[in-house]
Amino acid sequence: MDTTNVLSKPGQVHAEAGTQDDNWTEIIQPRTRLLDLGLADVWRYRDLVMLFVRRDFVSTYKQTVLGPIWFFIQPLLTTITYVIIFGNVAQLSTDGMPMMVFYLSGITIWNYFAQTLTTTSTVFRDNAAMFGKVYFPRLTMPLSIVISNL
């Protein structure tokens, strides 16, 4: 029996092989500093981040009638509404910038921030079952949400 892939405590003797295994496959250590994010671990699990990004994207747009096109239609309709209300009715100045560009950029940035903040605030609660089953860097979940919303 090959004991290199068996997880065991250091010093434990395997009955089948009769050897002592002091090698661990993963070492989990407590955080010692406040800003110790473990970005090296996230880089090692970058394929998992991309799988989570794909999962978030597919789950968001799979059951909509228009699919990902809705992602572009919604801000455009909101921008047109703002141009009509704030640009034509209220006649607010955009300081020489075209109204469509002004309102579309503001809506896009705000929607990205609001959606990312709302979704990442509950990511650990929503995926608690997954965190208890297998080890992976916890930062991969919020990072995948930030990327998928981008």
mmCIF file of N, CA and C in Angstrom, residues 31-82:
data_model
loop_
_atom_site.group_PDB
_atom_site.id
_atom_site.type_symbol
_atom_site.label_atom_id
_atom_site.label_comp_id
_atom_site.label_asym_id
_atom_site.label_seq_id
_atom_site.Cartn_x
_atom_site.Cartn_y
_atom_site.Cartn_z
ATOM 1 N N ARG A 31 -4.687 32.494 11.293
ATOM 2 C CA ARG A 31 -4.179 33.780 10.812
ATOM 3 C C ARG A 31 -3.427 34.467 11.935
ATOM 4 N N THR A 32 -2.254 34.982 11.618
ATOM 5 C CA THR A 32 -1.457 35.658 12.636
ATOM 6 C C THR A 32 -1.508 37.164 12.492
ATOM 7 N N ARG A 33 -1.798 37.643 11.280
ATOM 8 C CA ARG A 33 -1.880 39.079 11.046
ATOM 9 C C ARG A 33 -3.267 39.438 10.529
ATOM 10 N N LEU A 34 -3.634 40.684 10.705
ATOM 11 C CA LEU A 34 -4.951 41.142 10.287
ATOM 12 C C LEU A 34 -5.115 41.084 8.773
ATOM 13 N N LEU A 35 -4.102 41.481 8.033
ATOM 14 C CA LEU A 35 -4.202 41.548 6.579
ATOM 15 C C LEU A 35 -3.561 40.351 5.885
ATOM 16 N N ASP A 36 -3.488 39.219 6.553
ATOM 17 C CA ASP A 36 -2.956 37.999 5.961
ATOM 18 C C ASP A 36 -4.079 37.334 5.172
ATOM 19 N N LEU A 37 -4.168 37.664 3.882
ATOM 20 C CA LEU A 37 -5.283 37.212 3.055
ATOM 21 C C LEU A 37 -5.063 35.845 2.426
ATOM 22 N N GLY A 38 -3.838 35.402 2.378
ATOM 23 C CA GLY A 38 -3.560 34.115 1.754
ATOM 24 C C GLY A 38 -3.759 34.139 0.253
ATOM 25 N N LEU A 39 -3.226 35.160 -0.398
ATOM 26 C CA LEU A 39 -3.408 35.297 -1.836
ATOM 27 C C LEU A 39 -2.683 34.203 -2.612
ATOM 28 N N ALA A 40 -1.637 33.636 -2.041
ATOM 29 C CA ALA A 40 -0.951 32.523 -2.704
ATOM 30 C C ALA A 40 -1.882 31.312 -2.800
ATOM 31 N N ASP A 41 -2.670 31.074 -1.761
ATOM 32 C CA ASP A 41 -3.643 29.978 -1.796
ATOM 33 C C ASP A 41 -4.724 30.241 -2.841
ATOM 34 N N VAL A 42 -5.163 31.478 -2.937
ATOM 35 C CA VAL A 42 -6.182 31.823 -3.934
ATOM 36 C C VAL A 42 -5.617 31.615 -5.333
ATOM 37 N N TRP A 43 -4.362 31.958 -5.544
ATOM 38 C CA TRP A 43 -3.746 31.761 -6.855
ATOM 39 C C TRP A 43 -3.662 30.269 -7.195
ATOM 40 N N ARG A 44 -3.348 29.442 -6.207
ATOM 41 C CA ARG A 44 -3.292 27.999 -6.437
ATOM 42 C C ARG A 44 -4.667 27.434 -6.791
ATOM 43 N N TYR A 45 -5.709 28.047 -6.283
ATOM 44 C CA TYR A 45 -7.081 27.591 -6.530
ATOM 45 C C TYR A 45 -7.786 28.461 -7.570
ATOM 46 N N ARG A 46 -7.043 29.054 -8.484
ATOM 47 C CA ARG A 46 -7.642 29.962 -9.475
ATOM 48 C C ARG A 46 -8.624 29.246 -10.393
ATOM 49 N N ASP A 47 -8.405 27.961 -10.657
ATOM 50 C CA ASP A 47 -9.360 27.224 -11.468
ATOM 51 C C ASP A 47 -10.702 27.069 -10.748
ATOM 52 N N LEU A 48 -10.659 26.932 -9.430
ATOM 53 C CA LEU A 48 -11.889 26.871 -8.640
ATOM 54 C C LEU A 48 -12.626 28.203 -8.685
ATOM 55 N N VAL A 49 -11.882 29.311 -8.651
ATOM 56 C CA VAL A 49 -12.493 30.641 -8.752
ATOM 57 C C VAL A 49 -13.225 30.768 -10.082
ATOM 58 N N MET A 50 -12.594 30.315 -11.157
ATOM 59 C CA MET A 50 -13.233 30.403 -12.469
ATOM 60 C C MET A 50 -14.469 29.503 -12.558
ATOM 61 N N LEU A 51 -14.439 28.349 -11.902
ATOM 62 C CA LEU A 51 -15.631 27.498 -11.870
ATOM 63 C C LEU A 51 -16.772 28.169 -11.100
ATOM 64 N N PHE A 52 -16.444 28.847 -9.994
ATOM 65 C CA PHE A 52 -17.464 29.576 -9.245
ATOM 66 C C PHE A 52 -18.009 30.749 -10.051
ATOM 67 N N VAL A 53 -17.151 31.433 -10.821
ATOM 68 C CA VAL A 53 -17.598 32.542 -11.671
ATOM 69 C C VAL A 53 -18.587 32.027 -12.707
ATOM 70 N N ARG A 54 -18.254 30.922 -13.337
ATOM 71 C CA ARG A 54 -19.151 30.333 -14.334
ATOM 72 C C ARG A 54 -20.473 29.910 -13.693
ATOM 73 N N ARG A 55 -20.392 29.307 -12.508
ATOM 74 C CA ARG A 55 -21.604 28.877 -11.808
ATOM 75 C C ARG A 55 -22.501 30.070 -11.492
ATOM 76 N N ASP A 56 -21.922 31.166 -10.998
ATOM 77 C CA ASP A 56 -22.704 32.358 -10.675
ATOM 78 C C ASP A 56 -23.347 32.957 -11.922
ATOM 79 N N PHE A 57 -22.580 33.021 -13.003
ATOM 80 C CA PHE A 57 -23.105 33.607 -14.237
ATOM 81 C C PHE A 57 -24.248 32.777 -14.798
ATOM 82 N N VAL A 58 -24.047 31.468 -14.857
ATOM 83 C CA VAL A 58 -25.078 30.583 -15.403
ATOM 84 C C VAL A 58 -26.320 30.593 -14.529
ATOM 85 N N SER A 59 -26.154 30.544 -13.213
ATOM 86 C CA SER A 59 -27.323 30.514 -12.336
ATOM 87 C C SER A 59 -28.106 31.827 -12.364
ATOM 88 N N THR A 60 -27.436 32.928 -12.652
ATOM 89 C CA THR A 60 -28.123 34.214 -12.704
ATOM 90 C C THR A 60 -28.959 34.353 -13.968
ATOM 91 N N TYR A 61 -28.415 33.965 -15.105
ATOM 92 C CA TYR A 61 -29.068 34.255 -16.380
ATOM 93 C C TYR A 61 -29.703 33.053 -17.057
ATOM 94 N N LYS A 62 -29.614 31.870 -16.481
ATOM 95 C CA LYS A 62 -30.137 30.674 -17.139
ATOM 96 C C LYS A 62 -31.656 30.677 -17.242
ATOM 97 N N GLN A 63 -32.346 31.160 -16.232
ATOM 98 C CA GLN A 63 -33.795 31.060 -16.213
ATOM 99 C C GLN A 63 -34.498 32.339 -16.661
ATOM 100 N N THR A 64 -33.755 33.278 -17.226
ATOM 101 C CA THR A 64 -34.394 34.479 -17.751
ATOM 102 C C THR A 64 -34.739 34.274 -19.215
ATOM 103 N N VAL A 65 -35.746 34.976 -19.692
ATOM 104 C CA VAL A 65 -36.192 34.830 -21.073
ATOM 105 C C VAL A 65 -35.141 35.381 -22.027
ATOM 106 N N LEU A 66 -34.580 36.528 -21.705
ATOM 107 C CA LEU A 66 -33.607 37.164 -22.589
ATOM 108 C C LEU A 66 -32.169 36.725 -22.319
ATOM 109 N N GLY A 67 -31.924 36.017 -21.237
ATOM 110 C CA GLY A 67 -30.571 35.557 -20.912
ATOM 111 C C GLY A 67 -29.649 36.708 -20.565
ATOM 112 N N PRO A 68 -28.388 36.633 -20.976
ATOM 113 C CA PRO A 68 -27.433 37.686 -20.646
ATOM 114 C C PRO A 68 -27.713 39.018 -21.346
ATOM 115 N N ILE A 69 -28.582 39.022 -22.345
ATOM 116 C CA ILE A 69 -28.925 40.284 -23.008
ATOM 117 C C ILE A 69 -29.595 41.229 -22.009
ATOM 118 N N TRP A 70 -30.299 40.669 -21.031
ATOM 119 C CA TRP A 70 -30.947 41.482 -20.008
ATOM 120 C C TRP A 70 -29.920 42.316 -19.238
ATOM 121 N N PHE A 71 -28.707 41.809 -19.145
ATOM 122 C CA PHE A 71 -27.629 42.522 -18.468
ATOM 123 C C PHE A 71 -27.344 43.858 -19.152
ATOM 124 N N PHE A 72 -27.539 43.940 -20.462
ATOM 125 C CA PHE A 72 -27.301 45.182 -21.198
ATOM 126 C C PHE A 72 -28.575 46.023 -21.339
ATOM 127 N N ILE A 73 -29.716 45.375 -21.427
ATOM 128 C CA ILE A 73 -30.972 46.102 -21.614
ATOM 129 C C ILE A 73 -31.356 46.894 -20.369
ATOM 130 N N GLN A 74 -31.193 46.314 -19.195
ATOM 131 C CA GLN A 74 -31.619 46.968 -17.946
ATOM 132 C C GLN A 74 -30.922 48.311 -17.708
ATOM 133 N N PRO A 75 -29.584 48.412 -17.803
ATOM 134 C CA PRO A 75 -28.977 49.728 -17.611
ATOM 135 C C PRO A 75 -29.336 50.723 -18.717
ATOM 136 N N LEU A 76 -29.529 50.235 -19.947
ATOM 137 C CA LEU A 76 -29.912 51.149 -21.023
ATOM 138 C C LEU A 76 -31.302 51.735 -20.799
ATOM 139 N N LEU A 77 -32.237 50.906 -20.351
ATOM 140 C CA LEU A 77 -33.580 51.418 -20.065
ATOM 141 C C LEU A 77 -33.556 52.411 -18.891
ATOM 142 N N THR A 78 -32.758 52.114 -17.882
ATOM 143 C CA THR A 78 -32.627 53.040 -16.750
ATOM 144 C C THR A 78 -31.972 54.341 -17.193
ATOM 145 N N THR A 79 -30.980 54.267 -18.063
ATOM 146 C CA THR A 79 -30.305 55.461 -18.571
ATOM 147 C C THR A 79 -31.258 56.318 -19.381
ATOM 148 N N ILE A 80 -32.051 55.694 -20.209
ATOM 149 C CA ILE A 80 -33.025 56.452 -21.002
ATOM 150 C C ILE A 80 -34.033 57.142 -20.087
ATOM 151 N N THR A 81 -34.456 56.454 -19.036
ATOM 152 C CA THR A 81 -35.371 57.062 -18.063
ATOM 153 C C THR A 81 -34.713 58.261 -17.380
ATOM 154 N N TYR A 82 -33.459 58.140 -16.992
ATOM 155 C CA TYR A 82 -32.747 59.254 -16.342
ATOM 156 C C TYR A 82 -32.552 60.428 -17.302
#
